[in-house]
PDB file of C-alpha atoms in Angstrom:
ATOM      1  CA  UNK A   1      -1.258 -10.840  -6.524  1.00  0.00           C
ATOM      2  CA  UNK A   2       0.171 -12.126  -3.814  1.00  0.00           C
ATOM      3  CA  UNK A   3       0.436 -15.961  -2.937  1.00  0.00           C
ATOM      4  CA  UNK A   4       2.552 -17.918  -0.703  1.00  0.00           C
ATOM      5  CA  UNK A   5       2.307 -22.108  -1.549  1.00  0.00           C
ATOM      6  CA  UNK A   6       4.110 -23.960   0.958  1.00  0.00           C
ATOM      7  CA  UNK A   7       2.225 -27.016   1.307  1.00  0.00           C
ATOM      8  CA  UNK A   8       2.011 -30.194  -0.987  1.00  0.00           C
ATOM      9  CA  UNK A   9       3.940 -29.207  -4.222  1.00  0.00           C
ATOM     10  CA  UNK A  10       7.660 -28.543  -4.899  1.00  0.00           C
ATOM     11  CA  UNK A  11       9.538 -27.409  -2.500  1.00  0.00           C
ATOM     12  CA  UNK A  12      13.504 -26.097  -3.370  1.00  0.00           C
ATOM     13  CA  UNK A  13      16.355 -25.030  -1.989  1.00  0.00           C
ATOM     14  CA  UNK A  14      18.902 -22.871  -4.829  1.00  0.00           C
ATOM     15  CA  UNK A  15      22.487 -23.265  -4.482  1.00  0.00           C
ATOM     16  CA  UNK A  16      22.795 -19.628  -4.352  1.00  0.00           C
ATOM     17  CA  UNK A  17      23.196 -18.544  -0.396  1.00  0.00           C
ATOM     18  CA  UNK A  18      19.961 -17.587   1.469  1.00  0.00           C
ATOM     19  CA  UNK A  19      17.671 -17.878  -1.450  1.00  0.00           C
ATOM     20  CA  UNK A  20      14.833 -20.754  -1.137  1.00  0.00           C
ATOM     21  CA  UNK A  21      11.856 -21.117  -3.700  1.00  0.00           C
ATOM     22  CA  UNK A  22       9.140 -23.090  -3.509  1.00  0.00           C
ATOM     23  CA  UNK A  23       6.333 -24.392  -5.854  1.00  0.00           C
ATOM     24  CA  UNK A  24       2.563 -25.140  -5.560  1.00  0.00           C
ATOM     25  CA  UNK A  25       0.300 -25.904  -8.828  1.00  0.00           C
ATOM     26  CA  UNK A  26       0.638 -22.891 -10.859  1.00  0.00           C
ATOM     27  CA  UNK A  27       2.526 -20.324  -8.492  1.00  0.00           C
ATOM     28  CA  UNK A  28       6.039 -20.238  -7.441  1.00  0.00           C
ATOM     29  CA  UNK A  29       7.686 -18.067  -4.499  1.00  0.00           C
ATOM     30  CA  UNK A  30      11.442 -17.270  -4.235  1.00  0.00           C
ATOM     31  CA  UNK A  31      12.671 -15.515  -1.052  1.00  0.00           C
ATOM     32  CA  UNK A  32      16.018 -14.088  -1.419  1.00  0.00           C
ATOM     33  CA  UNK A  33      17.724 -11.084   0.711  1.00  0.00           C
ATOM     34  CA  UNK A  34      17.117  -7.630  -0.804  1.00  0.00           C
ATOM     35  CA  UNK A  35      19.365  -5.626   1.843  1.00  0.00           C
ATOM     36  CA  UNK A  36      21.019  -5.083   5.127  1.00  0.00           C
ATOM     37  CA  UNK A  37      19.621  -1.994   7.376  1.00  0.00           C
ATOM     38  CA  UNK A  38      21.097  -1.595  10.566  1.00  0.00           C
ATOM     39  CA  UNK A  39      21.254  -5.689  12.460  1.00  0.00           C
ATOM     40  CA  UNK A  40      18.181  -6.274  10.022  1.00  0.00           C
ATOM     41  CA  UNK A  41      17.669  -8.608   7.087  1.00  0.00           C
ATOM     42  CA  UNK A  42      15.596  -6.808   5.061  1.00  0.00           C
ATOM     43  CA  UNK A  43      13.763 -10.053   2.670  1.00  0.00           C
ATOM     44  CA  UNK A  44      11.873 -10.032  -0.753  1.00  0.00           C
ATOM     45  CA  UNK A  45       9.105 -12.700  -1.807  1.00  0.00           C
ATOM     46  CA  UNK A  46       8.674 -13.005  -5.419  1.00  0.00           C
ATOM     47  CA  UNK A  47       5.677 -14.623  -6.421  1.00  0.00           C
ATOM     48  CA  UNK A  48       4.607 -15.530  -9.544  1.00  0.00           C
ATOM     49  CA  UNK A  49       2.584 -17.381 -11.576  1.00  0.00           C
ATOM     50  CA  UNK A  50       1.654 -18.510 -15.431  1.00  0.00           C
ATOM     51  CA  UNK A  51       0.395 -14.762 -15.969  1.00  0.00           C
ATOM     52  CA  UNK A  52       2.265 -12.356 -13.579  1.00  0.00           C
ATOM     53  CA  UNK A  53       4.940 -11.234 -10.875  1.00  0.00           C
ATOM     54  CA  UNK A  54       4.842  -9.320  -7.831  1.00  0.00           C
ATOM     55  CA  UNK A  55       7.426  -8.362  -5.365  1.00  0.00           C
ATOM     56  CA  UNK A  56       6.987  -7.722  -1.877  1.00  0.00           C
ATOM     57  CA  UNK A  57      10.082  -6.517   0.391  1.00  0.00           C
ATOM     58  CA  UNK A  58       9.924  -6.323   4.374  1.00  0.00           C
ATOM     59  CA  UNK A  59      11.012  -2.981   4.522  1.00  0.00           C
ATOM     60  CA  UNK A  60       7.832  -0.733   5.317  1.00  0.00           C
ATOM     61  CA  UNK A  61       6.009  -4.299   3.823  1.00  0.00           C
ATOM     62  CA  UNK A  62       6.203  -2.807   0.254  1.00  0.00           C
ATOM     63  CA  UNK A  63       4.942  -3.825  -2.812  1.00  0.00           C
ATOM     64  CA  UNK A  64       7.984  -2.781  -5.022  1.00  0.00           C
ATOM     65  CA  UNK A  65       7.093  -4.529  -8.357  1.00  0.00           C
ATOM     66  CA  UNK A  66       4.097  -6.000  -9.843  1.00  0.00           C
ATOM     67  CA  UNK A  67       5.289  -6.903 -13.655  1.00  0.00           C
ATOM     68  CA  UNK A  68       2.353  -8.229 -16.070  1.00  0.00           C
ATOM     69  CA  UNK A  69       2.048  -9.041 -19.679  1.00  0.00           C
ATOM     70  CA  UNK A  70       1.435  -6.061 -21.840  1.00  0.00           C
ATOM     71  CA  UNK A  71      -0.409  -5.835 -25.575  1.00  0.00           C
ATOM     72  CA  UNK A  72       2.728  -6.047 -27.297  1.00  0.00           C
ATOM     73  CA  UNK A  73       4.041  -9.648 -25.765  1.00  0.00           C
ATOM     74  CA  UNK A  74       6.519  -8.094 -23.517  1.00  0.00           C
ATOM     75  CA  UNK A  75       5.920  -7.396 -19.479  1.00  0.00           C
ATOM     76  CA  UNK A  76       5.568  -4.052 -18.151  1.00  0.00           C
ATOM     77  CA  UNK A  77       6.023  -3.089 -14.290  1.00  0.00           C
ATOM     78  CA  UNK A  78       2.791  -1.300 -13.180  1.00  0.00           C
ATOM     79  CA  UNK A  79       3.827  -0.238  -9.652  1.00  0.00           C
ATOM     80  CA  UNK A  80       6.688   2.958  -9.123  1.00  0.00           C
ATOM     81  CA  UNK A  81       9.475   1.732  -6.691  1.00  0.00           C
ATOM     82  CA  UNK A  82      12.934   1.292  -6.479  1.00  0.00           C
ATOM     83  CA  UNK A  83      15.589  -1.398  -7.840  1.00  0.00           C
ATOM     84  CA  UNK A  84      17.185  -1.462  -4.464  1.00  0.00           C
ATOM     85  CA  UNK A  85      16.838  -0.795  -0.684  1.00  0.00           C
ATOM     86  CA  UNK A  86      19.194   2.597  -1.011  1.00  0.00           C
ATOM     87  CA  UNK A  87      16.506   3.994  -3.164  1.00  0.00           C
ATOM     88  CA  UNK A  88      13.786   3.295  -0.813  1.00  0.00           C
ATOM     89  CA  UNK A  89      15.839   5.094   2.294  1.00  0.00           C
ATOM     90  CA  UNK A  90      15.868   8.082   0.729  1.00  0.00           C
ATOM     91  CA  UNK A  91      14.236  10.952   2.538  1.00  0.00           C
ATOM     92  CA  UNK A  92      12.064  12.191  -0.467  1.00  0.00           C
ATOM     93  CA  UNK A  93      10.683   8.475  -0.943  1.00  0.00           C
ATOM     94  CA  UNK A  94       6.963   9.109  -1.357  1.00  0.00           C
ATOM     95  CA  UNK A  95       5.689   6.081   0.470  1.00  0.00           C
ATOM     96  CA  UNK A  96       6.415   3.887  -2.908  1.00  0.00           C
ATOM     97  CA  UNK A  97       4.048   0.606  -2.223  1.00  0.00           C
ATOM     98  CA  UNK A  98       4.237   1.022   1.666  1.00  0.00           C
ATOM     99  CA  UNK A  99       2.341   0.270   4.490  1.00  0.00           C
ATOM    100  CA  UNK A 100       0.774   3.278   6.161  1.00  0.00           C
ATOM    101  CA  UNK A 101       0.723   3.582   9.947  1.00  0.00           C
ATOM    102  CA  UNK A 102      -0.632   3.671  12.660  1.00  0.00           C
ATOM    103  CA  UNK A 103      -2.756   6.512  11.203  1.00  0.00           C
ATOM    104  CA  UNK A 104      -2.972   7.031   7.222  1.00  0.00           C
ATOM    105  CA  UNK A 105      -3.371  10.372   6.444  1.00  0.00           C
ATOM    106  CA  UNK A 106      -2.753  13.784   8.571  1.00  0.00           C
ATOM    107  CA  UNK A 107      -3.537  14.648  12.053  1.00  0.00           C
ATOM    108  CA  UNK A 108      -4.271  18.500  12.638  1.00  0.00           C
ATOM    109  CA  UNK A 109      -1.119  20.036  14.808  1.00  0.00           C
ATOM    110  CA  UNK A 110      -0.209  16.665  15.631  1.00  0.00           C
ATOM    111  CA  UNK A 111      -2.692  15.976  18.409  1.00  0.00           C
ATOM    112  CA  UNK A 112      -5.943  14.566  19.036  1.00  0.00           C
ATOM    113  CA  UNK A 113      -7.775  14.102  21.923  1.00  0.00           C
ATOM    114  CA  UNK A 114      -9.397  10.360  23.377  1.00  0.00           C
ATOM    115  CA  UNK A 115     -11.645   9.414  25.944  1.00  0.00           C
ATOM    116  CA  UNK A 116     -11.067  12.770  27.359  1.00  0.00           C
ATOM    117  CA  UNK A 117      -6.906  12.715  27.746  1.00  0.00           C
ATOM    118  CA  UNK A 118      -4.780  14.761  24.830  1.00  0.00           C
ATOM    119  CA  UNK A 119      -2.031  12.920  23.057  1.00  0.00           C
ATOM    120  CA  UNK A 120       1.246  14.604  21.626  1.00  0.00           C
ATOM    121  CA  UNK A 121       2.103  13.047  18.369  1.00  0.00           C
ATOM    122  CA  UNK A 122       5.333  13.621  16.521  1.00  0.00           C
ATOM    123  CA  UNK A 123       5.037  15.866  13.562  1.00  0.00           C
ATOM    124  CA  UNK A 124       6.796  15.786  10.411  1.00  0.00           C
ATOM    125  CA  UNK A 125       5.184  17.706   8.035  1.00  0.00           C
ATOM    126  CA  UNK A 126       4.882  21.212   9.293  1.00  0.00           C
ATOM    127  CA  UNK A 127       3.327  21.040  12.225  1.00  0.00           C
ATOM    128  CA  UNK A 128       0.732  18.484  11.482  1.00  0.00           C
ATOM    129  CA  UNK A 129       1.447  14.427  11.211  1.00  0.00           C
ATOM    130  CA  UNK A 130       1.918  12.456   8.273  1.00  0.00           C
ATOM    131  CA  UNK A 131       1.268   8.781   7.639  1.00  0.00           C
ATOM    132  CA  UNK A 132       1.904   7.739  11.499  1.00  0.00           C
ATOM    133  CA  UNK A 133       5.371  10.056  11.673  1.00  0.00           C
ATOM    134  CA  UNK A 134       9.080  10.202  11.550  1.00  0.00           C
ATOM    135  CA  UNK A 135       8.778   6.627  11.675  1.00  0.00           C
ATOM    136  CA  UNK A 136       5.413   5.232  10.555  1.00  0.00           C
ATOM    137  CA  UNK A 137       4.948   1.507   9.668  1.00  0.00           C
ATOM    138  CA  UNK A 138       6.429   2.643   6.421  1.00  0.00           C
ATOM    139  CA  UNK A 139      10.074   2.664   7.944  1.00  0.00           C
ATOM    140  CA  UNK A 140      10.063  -0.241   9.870  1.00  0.00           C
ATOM    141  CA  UNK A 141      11.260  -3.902   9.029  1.00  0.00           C
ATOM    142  CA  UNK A 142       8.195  -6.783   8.993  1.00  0.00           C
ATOM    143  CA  UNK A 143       8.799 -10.235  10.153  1.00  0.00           C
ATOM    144  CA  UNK A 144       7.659 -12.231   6.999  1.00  0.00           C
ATOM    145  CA  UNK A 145       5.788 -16.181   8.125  1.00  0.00           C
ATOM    146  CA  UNK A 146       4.732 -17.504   5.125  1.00  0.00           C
ATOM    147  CA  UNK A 147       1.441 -20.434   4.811  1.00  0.00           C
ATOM    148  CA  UNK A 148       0.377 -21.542   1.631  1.00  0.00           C
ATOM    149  CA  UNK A 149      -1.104 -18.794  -0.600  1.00  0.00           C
ATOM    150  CA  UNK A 150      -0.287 -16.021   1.939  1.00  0.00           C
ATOM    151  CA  UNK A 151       2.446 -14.047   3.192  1.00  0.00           C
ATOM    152  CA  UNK A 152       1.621 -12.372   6.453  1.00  0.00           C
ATOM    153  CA  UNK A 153       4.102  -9.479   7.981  1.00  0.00           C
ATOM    154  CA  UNK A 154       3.787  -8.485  11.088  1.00  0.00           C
ATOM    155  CA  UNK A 155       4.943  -5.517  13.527  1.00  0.00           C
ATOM    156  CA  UNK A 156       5.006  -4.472  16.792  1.00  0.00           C
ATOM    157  CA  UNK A 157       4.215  -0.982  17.608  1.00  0.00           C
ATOM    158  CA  UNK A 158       5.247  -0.591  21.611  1.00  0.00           C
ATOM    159  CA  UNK A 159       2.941   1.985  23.883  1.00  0.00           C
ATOM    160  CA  UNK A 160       4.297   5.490  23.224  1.00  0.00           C
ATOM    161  CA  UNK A 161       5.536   5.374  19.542  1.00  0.00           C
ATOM    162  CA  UNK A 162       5.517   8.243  17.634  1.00  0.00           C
ATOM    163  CA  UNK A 163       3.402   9.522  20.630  1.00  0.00           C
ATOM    164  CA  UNK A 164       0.632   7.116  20.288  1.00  0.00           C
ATOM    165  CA  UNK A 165      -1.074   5.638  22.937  1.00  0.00           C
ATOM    166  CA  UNK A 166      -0.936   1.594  23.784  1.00  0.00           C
ATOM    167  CA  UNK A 167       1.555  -1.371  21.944  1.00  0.00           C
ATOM    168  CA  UNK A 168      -0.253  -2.108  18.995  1.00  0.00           C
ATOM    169  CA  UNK A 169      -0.136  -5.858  17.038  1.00  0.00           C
ATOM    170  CA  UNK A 170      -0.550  -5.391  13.281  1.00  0.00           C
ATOM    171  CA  UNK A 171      -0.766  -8.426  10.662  1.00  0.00           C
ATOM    172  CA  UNK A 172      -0.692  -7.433   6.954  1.00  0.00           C
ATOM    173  CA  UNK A 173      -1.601 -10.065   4.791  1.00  0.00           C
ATOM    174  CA  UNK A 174      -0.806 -10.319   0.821  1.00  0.00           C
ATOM    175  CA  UNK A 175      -2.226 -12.814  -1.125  1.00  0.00           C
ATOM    176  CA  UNK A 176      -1.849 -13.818  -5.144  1.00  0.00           C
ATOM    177  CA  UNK A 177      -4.955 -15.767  -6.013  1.00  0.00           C
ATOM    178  CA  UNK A 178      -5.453 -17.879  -9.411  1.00  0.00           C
ATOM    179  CA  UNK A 179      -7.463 -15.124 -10.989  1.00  0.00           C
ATOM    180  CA  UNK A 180      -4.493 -12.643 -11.257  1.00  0.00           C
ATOM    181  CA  UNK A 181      -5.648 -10.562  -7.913  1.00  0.00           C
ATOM    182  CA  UNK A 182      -3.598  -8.889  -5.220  1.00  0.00           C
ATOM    183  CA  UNK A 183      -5.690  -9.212  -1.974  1.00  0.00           C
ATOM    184  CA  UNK A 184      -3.933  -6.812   0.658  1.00  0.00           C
ATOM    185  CA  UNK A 185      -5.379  -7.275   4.120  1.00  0.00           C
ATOM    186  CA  UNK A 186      -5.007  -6.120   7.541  1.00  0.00           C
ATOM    187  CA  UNK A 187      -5.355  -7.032  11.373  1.00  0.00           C
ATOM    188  CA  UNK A 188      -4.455  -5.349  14.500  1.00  0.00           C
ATOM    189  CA  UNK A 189      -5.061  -5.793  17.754  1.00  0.00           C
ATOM    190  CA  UNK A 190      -3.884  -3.147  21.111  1.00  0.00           C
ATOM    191  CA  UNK A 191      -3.439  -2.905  24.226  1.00  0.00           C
ATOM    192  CA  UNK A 192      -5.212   0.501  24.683  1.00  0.00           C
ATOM    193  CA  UNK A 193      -8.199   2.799  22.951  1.00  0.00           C
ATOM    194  CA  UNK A 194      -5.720   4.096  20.255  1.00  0.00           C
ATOM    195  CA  UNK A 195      -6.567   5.672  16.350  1.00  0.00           C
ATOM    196  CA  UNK A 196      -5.816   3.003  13.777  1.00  0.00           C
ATOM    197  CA  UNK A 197      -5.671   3.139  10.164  1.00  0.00           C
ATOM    198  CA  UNK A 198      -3.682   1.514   8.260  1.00  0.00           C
ATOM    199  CA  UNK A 199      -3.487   1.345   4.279  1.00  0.00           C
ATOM    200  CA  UNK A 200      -0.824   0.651   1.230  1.00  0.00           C
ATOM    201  CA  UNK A 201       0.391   3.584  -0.519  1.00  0.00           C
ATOM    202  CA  UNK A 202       1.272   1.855  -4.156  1.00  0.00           C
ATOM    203  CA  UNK A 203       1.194   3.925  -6.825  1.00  0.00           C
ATOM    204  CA  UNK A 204       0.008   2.391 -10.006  1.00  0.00           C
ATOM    205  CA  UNK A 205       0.738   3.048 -13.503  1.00  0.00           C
ATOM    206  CA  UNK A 206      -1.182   0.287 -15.821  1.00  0.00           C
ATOM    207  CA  UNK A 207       0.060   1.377 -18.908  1.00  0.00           C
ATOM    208  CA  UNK A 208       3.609   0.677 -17.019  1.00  0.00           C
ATOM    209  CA  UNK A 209       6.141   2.783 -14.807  1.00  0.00           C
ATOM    210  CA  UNK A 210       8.276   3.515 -17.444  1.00  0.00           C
ATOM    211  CA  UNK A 211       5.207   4.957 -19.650  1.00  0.00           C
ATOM    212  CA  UNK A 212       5.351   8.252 -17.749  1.00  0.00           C
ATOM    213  CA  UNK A 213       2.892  10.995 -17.352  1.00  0.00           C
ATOM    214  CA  UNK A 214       1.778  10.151 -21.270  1.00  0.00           C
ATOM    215  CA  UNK A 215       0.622   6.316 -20.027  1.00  0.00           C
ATOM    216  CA  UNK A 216      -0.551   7.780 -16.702  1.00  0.00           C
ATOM    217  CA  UNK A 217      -2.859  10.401 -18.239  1.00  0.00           C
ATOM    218  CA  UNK A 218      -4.541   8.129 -20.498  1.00  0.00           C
ATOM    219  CA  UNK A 219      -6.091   6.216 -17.170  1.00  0.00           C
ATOM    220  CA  UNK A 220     -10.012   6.045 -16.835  1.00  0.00           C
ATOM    221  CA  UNK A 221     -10.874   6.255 -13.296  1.00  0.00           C
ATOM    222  CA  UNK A 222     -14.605   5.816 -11.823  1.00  0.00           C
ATOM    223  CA  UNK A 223     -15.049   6.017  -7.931  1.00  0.00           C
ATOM    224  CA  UNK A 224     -18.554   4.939  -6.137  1.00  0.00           C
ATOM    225  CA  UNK A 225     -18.328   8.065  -4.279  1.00  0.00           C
ATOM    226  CA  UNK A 226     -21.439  11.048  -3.789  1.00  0.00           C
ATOM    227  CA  UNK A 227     -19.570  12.742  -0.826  1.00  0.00           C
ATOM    228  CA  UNK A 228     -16.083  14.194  -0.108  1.00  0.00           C
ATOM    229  CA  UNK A 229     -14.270  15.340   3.064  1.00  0.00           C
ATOM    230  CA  UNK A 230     -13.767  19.335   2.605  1.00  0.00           C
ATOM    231  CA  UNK A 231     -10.256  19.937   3.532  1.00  0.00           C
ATOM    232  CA  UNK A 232      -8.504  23.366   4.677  1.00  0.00           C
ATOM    233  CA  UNK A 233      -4.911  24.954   3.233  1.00  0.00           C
ATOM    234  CA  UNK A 234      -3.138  21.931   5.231  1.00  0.00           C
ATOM    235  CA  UNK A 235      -5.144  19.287   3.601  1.00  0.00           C
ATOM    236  CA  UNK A 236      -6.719  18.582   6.980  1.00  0.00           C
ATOM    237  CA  UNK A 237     -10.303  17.221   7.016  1.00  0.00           C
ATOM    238  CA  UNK A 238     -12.838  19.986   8.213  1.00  0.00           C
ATOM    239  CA  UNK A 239     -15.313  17.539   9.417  1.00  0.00           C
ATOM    240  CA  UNK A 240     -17.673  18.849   6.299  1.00  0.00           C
ATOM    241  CA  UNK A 241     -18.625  16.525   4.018  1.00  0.00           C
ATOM    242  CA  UNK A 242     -19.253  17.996   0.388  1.00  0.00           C
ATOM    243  CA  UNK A 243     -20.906  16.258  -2.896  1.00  0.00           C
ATOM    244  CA  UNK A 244     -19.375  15.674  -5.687  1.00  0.00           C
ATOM    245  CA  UNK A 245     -22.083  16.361  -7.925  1.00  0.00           C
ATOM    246  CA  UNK A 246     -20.981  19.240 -10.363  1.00  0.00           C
ATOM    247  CA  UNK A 247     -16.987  19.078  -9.351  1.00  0.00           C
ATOM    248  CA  UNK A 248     -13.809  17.995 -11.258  1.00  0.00           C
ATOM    249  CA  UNK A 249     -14.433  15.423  -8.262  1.00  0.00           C
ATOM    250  CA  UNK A 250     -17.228  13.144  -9.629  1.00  0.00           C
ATOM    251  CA  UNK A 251     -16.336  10.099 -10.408  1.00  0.00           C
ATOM    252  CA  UNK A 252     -19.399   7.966 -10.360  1.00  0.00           C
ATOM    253  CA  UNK A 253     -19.386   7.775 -14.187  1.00  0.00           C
ATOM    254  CA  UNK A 254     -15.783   6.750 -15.722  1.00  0.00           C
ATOM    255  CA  UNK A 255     -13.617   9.669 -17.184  1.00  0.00           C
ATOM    256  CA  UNK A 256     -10.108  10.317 -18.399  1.00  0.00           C
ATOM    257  CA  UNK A 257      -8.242  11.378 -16.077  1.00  0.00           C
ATOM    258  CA  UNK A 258      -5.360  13.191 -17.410  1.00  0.00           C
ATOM    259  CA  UNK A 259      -7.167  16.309 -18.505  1.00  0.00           C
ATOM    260  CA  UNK A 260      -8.487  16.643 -15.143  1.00  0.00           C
ATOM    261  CA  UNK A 261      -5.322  16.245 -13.798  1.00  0.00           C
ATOM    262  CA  UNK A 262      -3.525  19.147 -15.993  1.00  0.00           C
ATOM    263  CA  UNK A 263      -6.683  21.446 -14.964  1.00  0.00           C
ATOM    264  CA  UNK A 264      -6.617  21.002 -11.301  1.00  0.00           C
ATOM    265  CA  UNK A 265      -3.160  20.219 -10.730  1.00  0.00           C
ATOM    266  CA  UNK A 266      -3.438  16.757  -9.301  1.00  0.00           C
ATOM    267  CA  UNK A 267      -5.686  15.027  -6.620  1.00  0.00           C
ATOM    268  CA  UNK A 268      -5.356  14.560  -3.055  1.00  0.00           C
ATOM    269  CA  UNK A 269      -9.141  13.955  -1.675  1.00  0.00           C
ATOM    270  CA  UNK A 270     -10.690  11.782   0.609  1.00  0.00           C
ATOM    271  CA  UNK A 271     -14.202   9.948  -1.117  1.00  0.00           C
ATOM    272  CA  UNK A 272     -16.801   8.779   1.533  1.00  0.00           C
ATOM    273  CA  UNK A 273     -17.476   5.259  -0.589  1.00  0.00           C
ATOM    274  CA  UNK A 274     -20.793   4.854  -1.087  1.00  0.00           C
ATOM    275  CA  UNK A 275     -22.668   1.347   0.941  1.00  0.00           C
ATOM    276  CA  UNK A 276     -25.722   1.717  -0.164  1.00  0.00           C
ATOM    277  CA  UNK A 277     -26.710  -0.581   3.444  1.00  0.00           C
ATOM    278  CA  UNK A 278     -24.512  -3.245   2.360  1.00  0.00           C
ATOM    279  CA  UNK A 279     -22.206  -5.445   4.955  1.00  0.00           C
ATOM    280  CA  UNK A 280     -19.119  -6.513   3.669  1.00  0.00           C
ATOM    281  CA  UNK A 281     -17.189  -5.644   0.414  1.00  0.00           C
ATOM    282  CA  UNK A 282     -18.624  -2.739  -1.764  1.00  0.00           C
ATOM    283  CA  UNK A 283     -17.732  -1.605  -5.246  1.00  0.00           C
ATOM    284  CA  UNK A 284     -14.991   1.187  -4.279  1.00  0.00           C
ATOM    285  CA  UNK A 285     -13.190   2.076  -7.315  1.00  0.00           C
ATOM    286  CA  UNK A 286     -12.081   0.746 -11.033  1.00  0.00           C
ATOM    287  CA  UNK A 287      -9.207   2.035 -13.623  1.00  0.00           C
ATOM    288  CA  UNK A 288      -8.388   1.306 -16.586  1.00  0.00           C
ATOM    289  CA  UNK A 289      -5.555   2.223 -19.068  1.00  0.00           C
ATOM    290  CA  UNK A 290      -6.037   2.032 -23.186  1.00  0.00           C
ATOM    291  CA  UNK A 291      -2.162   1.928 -23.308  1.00  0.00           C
ATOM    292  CA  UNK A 292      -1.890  -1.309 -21.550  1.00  0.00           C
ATOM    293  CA  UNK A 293      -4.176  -3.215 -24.406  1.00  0.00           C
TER     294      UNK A 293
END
């Protein structure tokens, strides 16, 4: 969880060159510098409180740690990142705790037509795009503004970018709340019709990064999902949506989901969450770990 205090409480400056902290009841944020890319500061907020830590950097807005207590008295990091900016540059980075942009997900042959005109987007995995392109949101360095529990980052995405139409606003919000939550939300505003979606790609591990596959497989995962989008050889969605009643893709009751995992190979789906008419948050998705307890 995310929180940014800045108002009435303690507010510090550290000896230490361009590192400032500050204090408000029961959570603490230190901003320090994590890294130097190109002209750009890249920053890290670390916020904490009685129970846990998490680590955002500006670089593709990234969650890179999110440390809590484990059964055992000690703290385990739940999130798979980096210790450093060099490890987040490299070209087989999967997306570790990024925001995803303009467009999560693939677009077929890296086009898509709107409002009758055909745009040209730039491809970077095969001939389909990726996760907004050779340089999605993920790649990109946020300006941080900070106001008391929150830390907003925002970007500017000019007309044209990775071949997408109109200059696009986007605000992405993390906040760490007193119940030990990490509330991750997003604005945008453009300047023309243009495809938006925009998610964070953390990759969690409850029983703790360094727990491995054994940790990871022990997860119990239930999704509020009947549907799925059938996908072709590409992963790209068909437009057919497929129930999940009978698959290794049925999640409505909890199950382990290592064995799964080892049978199938992994899983790369898209769920159609179930809303049952509802406005506003739904149930989407729970997991749970045994190791972490």
């Amino acid at each position: 969880m995310l929180l940014w205090h800045i108002v009435a409480g303690l507010f510090c400056v550290i000896a230490t060159p361009r590192v400032q902290c500050w204090a408000v009841n029961d959570v603490t944020v230190v901003e320090d510098e994590y890294g130097i890319l190109g002209n750009q500061t890249v920053k890290r907020y670390t916020f904490s409180n009685s129970k846990m830590t998490v680590q955002i950097i500006t670089y593709g807005g990234r969650i890179s740690a999110i440390k809590v207590p484990d059964a055992h008295g000690g703290t385990q990091d739940v999130v798979l990142g980096f210790d450093n900016l060099k490890g987040f540059l490299q070209k087989n980075d999967p997306y570790f705790g990024a925001v995803i942009g303009r467009v999560a997900n693939r677009i077929g042959s890296a086009k898509f037509t709107l409002y009758g005109a055909q745009y040209n987007v730039t491809p970077n995995e095969g001939q389909n795009q990726l996760h907004g392109g050779l340089r999605g949101f993920d790649k990109v360095v946020w300006e941080p503004f900070l106001h008391k529990k929150k830390l907003t980052l925002s970007y500017v995405s000019v007309d044209g970018e990775e071949g997408f139409p109109g200059t696009v606003i986007t605000h992405v919000t993390y906040e760490l709340t007193p119940d030990n939550e990490l509330i991750f939300s997003v604005k945008a505003a453009t300047t023309k019709p243009t495809p938006i979606n925009i998610a964070n790609h953390a990759y969690f591990n409850l029983a703790g990064h360094a727990s491995g596959p054994n940790g990871l497989f022990q997860h119990v995962v239930s999704i509020n999902a009947d549907l799925y989008t059938a996908t072709d050889n590409q992963s790209i969605p068909t437009g057919e949506l497929v129930t999940v009643a009978g698959t290794d893709l049925d999640f409505r009751t909890p199950h382990q989901i290592g064995p799964l995992i080892q049978q199938r190979g992994g899983y790369d789906s898209n769920y159609c969450v179930n809303t049952d008419g509802h406005v506003g948050l739904v149930f989407v998705s729970s997991e749970t770990s045994p190791a972490a307890f």
